[in-house]
Each structure stands twice: as C-alpha cells, then as structure tokens.
Amino acid sequence: MAAIELNGVTKRFEDDEGLFDSLLPSSEPDTVTAVDDLSFSVAEGEVFGFLGPNGAGKSTTINMLLDFVRPTGGSVRVLGHDAQAESVAVRRRTGVLPEGYEVYDRLTGREHVEFAIESKEADDDPDELLSRVGLAPDEADRRAGGYSKGMSQRLALAMALAGSPDLLVLDEPSSGLDPAGAREMRDIVRAEADRGATVFFSSHVLAQVEAVCDRVGIMRDGRLIAEDTIEGLRDRVDAEATLRIDVDGDADLDAVRALDGVSSVETDGDRLVVGCTDDAKTRVIEAVEVGGATVADFETDSASLEDIFLAYTEGDDPADESEVAA
Ligand SMILES: Nc1ncnc2c1ncn2[C@@H]1O[C@H](COP(=O)(O)OP(=O)(O)OP(=O)(O)O)[C@@H](O)[C@H]1O
C-alpha cells in the first residue's frame, strides 16, 4: 500500500478578496489554480523530497494531505485513509512540522512536547525527544516565547516525532537551523525512515534534499513535472557537468570543441576544463587521446540537484509534461 496517493487532484482558490473587488461588485471573482490534476504516490518507508519554485503548489498539496485545505477535485489518500473523510485517523498517525511553526509564548519547550505526546495519546519520554533534537534540559525549561528561530524549529521537530508517527510531513524543516542542526535533522529523517516511517519532505535547501531523499518530485505551476531518483533526473536533463583532464602533450582543442554536448573548453596549464553534458564525457576523453595527447588523470563534477532543479523549473520544460517519469 502506498503511504500517500493522489489521483487527479485539483485545487482552485477563489481570489475574491482583491483590493478593488468591493468597488466593483459586478466583477467575477478570479480563480487561482494552485494544484492542477496532480497524481503521484509515495511508497511506505520512502523519503520523498517535494520541490518546486515559490507558488508551485507545494504547501497547498501538503495542506490537502492533512485536510487543512479541501481539493476542488480528485482524491487524496494518506496511510490508506481518505484524507477528507478520515482526517482524524490520518492526523493520529502523522507527525507534522509545519512551515514557520509559531510557538506558544508562555509554554516551556517541555510543555509543548508534553502537549504533543498527549494529543497523540503516546507515552514518549519528553526529555528523550527534546534531547534527540538537541534542546538541552535548561533550554527545555524556558518559555518558548524567548526561543531563537532554530530552537523553535527544533522544538517543532520534537513535537512532530511524538508517538513514532507512520508518516512525517516536514515543510521546510531546516529553515533557521545552523549547520549542526541541519545535519542532526538529516540524521533524524534517516533514522525515522529506517524504523519504517514514510517522510514527505518539502524544502528549498536542495543540498539537504539531495542528502536524505530516496526520490524527488518537482512541482511547477501546480503540476508535477518530474518524479524520479536524483540519479534518474540527472540522466534526463542533460545538465551540465565539468570534466577536468590532466593532459600530457598537446590536445586538439578544436576537435574537443566540435563534439556534441560540449559547451566550453578552457586550459589551465596542463589541465583541460571542459563543460559538457554527462553523456559527452567519454567522447571528450576519446577525442583528447585520438588527437595525440595522453590523459594522465581526470575528474568530473556531476550536475548538482540545484542544476537539475533549475533545468526543470526555468524556461521550457526539458521533459514533455505528458511524460512524467515514474
Ligand atoms: N488561500 C489562498 N487563496 C488564494 N490563493 C492561494 C491560497 N493559497 C495558495 N494560493 C495560491 O496558490 C498558488 C500555490 O501556492 P502554494 O502556497 O501552494 O505554493 P508553494 O509551492 O508552497 O510556494 P512557496 O515555495 O512560496 O511556499 C499560488 O499562486 C498562491 O498564491
């Protein structure tokens, strides 16, 4: 059974609170299609990265998983339950770290976690959860109103972990975290997946996503334009790689420049620095050797998730939208 399953989900908002609407009573309300016929699924135990530029429809989708927003059409199933009709059952088994979680100023950190444990009817030790997210006992005893952004974020993560949920929904989890906090968060995500939880992870911090996610989905204008492992996406976008070759002898630079997939060739002493697509790398090495020089050594930098993300979300879609890869 899939942990998350969306089928043909659409969400249109009526944007009827515009500045001039009260002055123009006869005008039709505008509608915004936040999510447009969206279908995808996330397997149990998977860490799924949900990406997309601002306004792509990520938060709206997350809100539909949790029944904070109702779809205009289509069906949403979470942990085998209908997300609308059985939202209580979904929330009981789901830990949520909402974007920009606001603490209750007067409650201490520990009281927040105790509250989360009670609402899940769980029996976790609050101190254990707090220490897991790196909040020291003296910090846990302070009122959360005085917490820094990163401390609030750690607290929200401890609350999401209460009751060992089957599904963790993390919306921008590393926002405000220092590098140590970001690493701890990654370790927690992996540990949760190892115990069998599914993690649905939305973030603009692509290095973080690359480090923890088994698979990613990229949203654009309310639609999922790509869904695959990072390796799979890398293969498909022809994103630029850099090839650095240490050469003995004179390479035929013009022959390398003329190759398909090569966009730049520069020299740095005995080193050739070639900008090319992933699949052109072997052709470049061959062309250097055929030209009479010897390849002493070489190294490559593959396209980062950031390069891949930009290739999908800027300009024309690199993949035919009707052919979203599974
Ligand atoms: N309550 C609402 N009323 C009207 N329009 C809305 C509402 N919520 C979202 N939208 C619109 O739906 C679209 C998708 O918004 P959404 O918040 O889901 O994007 P997002 O991918 O989460 O963006 P971000 O990365 O900025 O958080 C945007 O055009 C947004 O303005």
Coordinates of N, CA and C and ligand atoms in Angstrom, one line a residue, residues 13-15 32-34 52-61 99 204, ligand 1:
F13 N -8.4 28.2 -5.9 CA -8.8 29.1 -4.9 C -9.6 30.3 -5.6
E14 N -10.7 30.7 -4.9 CA -11.3 31.9 -5.4 C -10.6 33.1 -4.8
D15 N -10.0 33.9 -5.7 CA -9.3 35.0 -5.2 C -10.2 36.2 -5.1
V32 N -7.5 31.1 -8.8 CA -6.1 30.7 -8.9 C -6.1 29.2 -8.9
T33 N -5.5 28.5 -9.9 CA -5.4 27.1 -9.8 C -4.0 26.8 -9.2
A34 N -4.1 26.4 -7.9 CA -2.8 26.2 -7.2 C -2.3 24.8 -7.5
G52 N 9.9 22.6 -5.7 CA 9.3 23.5 -6.7 C 9.5 24.9 -6.3
P53 N 9.5 25.8 -7.3 CA 9.7 27.2 -7.0 C 8.5 27.8 -6.2
N54 N 8.7 29.0 -5.7 CA 7.7 29.7 -4.9 C 6.4 29.7 -5.7
G55 N 5.3 29.3 -5.1 CA 4.0 29.4 -5.7 C 3.6 28.2 -6.6
A56 N 4.5 27.2 -6.5 CA 4.3 26.0 -7.4 C 3.1 25.1 -7.0
G57 N 2.7 25.2 -5.7 CA 1.6 24.4 -5.2 C 2.0 23.4 -4.1
K58 N 3.2 23.5 -3.6 CA 3.6 22.5 -2.6 C 2.8 22.6 -1.3
S59 N 2.7 23.8 -0.7 CA 2.0 24.0 0.6 C 0.5 23.6 0.4
T60 N 0.0 23.9 -0.7 CA -1.4 23.6 -1.0 C -1.6 22.1 -1.0
T61 N -0.6 21.4 -1.6 CA -0.7 19.9 -1.6 C -0.6 19.3 -0.2
E99 N 5.4 24.7 8.1 CA 6.4 25.8 7.7 C 6.1 27.0 8.7
H204 N 13.5 24.1 0.1 CA 14.2 24.8 -0.9 C 15.7 24.6 -0.7
Ligands
LIG1 N1 -5.7 30.6 0.4 C1 -5.4 31.0 -0.8 N2 -6.1 31.9 -1.6 C2 -5.8 32.2 -2.8 N3 -4.7 31.7 -3.5 C3 -3.9 30.9 -2.8 C4 -4.2 30.5 -1.5 N4 -3.2 29.6 -1.1 C5 -2.4 29.5 -2.1 N5 -2.8 30.2 -3.1 C6 -2.1 30.4 -4.5 O1 -1.9 29.1 -4.9 C7 -0.6 29.0 -5.6 C8 0.3 27.9 -4.9 O2 0.6 28.4 -3.6 P1 1.4 27.4 -2.6 O3 1.4 28.2 -1.3 O4 0.8 26.1 -2.6 O5 2.9 27.4 -3.3 P2 4.2 26.8 -2.7 O6 4.8 25.9 -3.7 O7 4.0 26.2 -1.3 O8 5.1 28.1 -2.6 P3 6.3 28.5 -1.6 O9 7.5 27.8 -2.0 O10 6.4 30.0 -1.8 O11 5.8 28.2 -0.2 C9 0.0 30.4 -5.5 O12 -0.3 31.1 -6.7 C10 -0.8 31.0 -4.3 O13 -0.9 32.4 -4.5

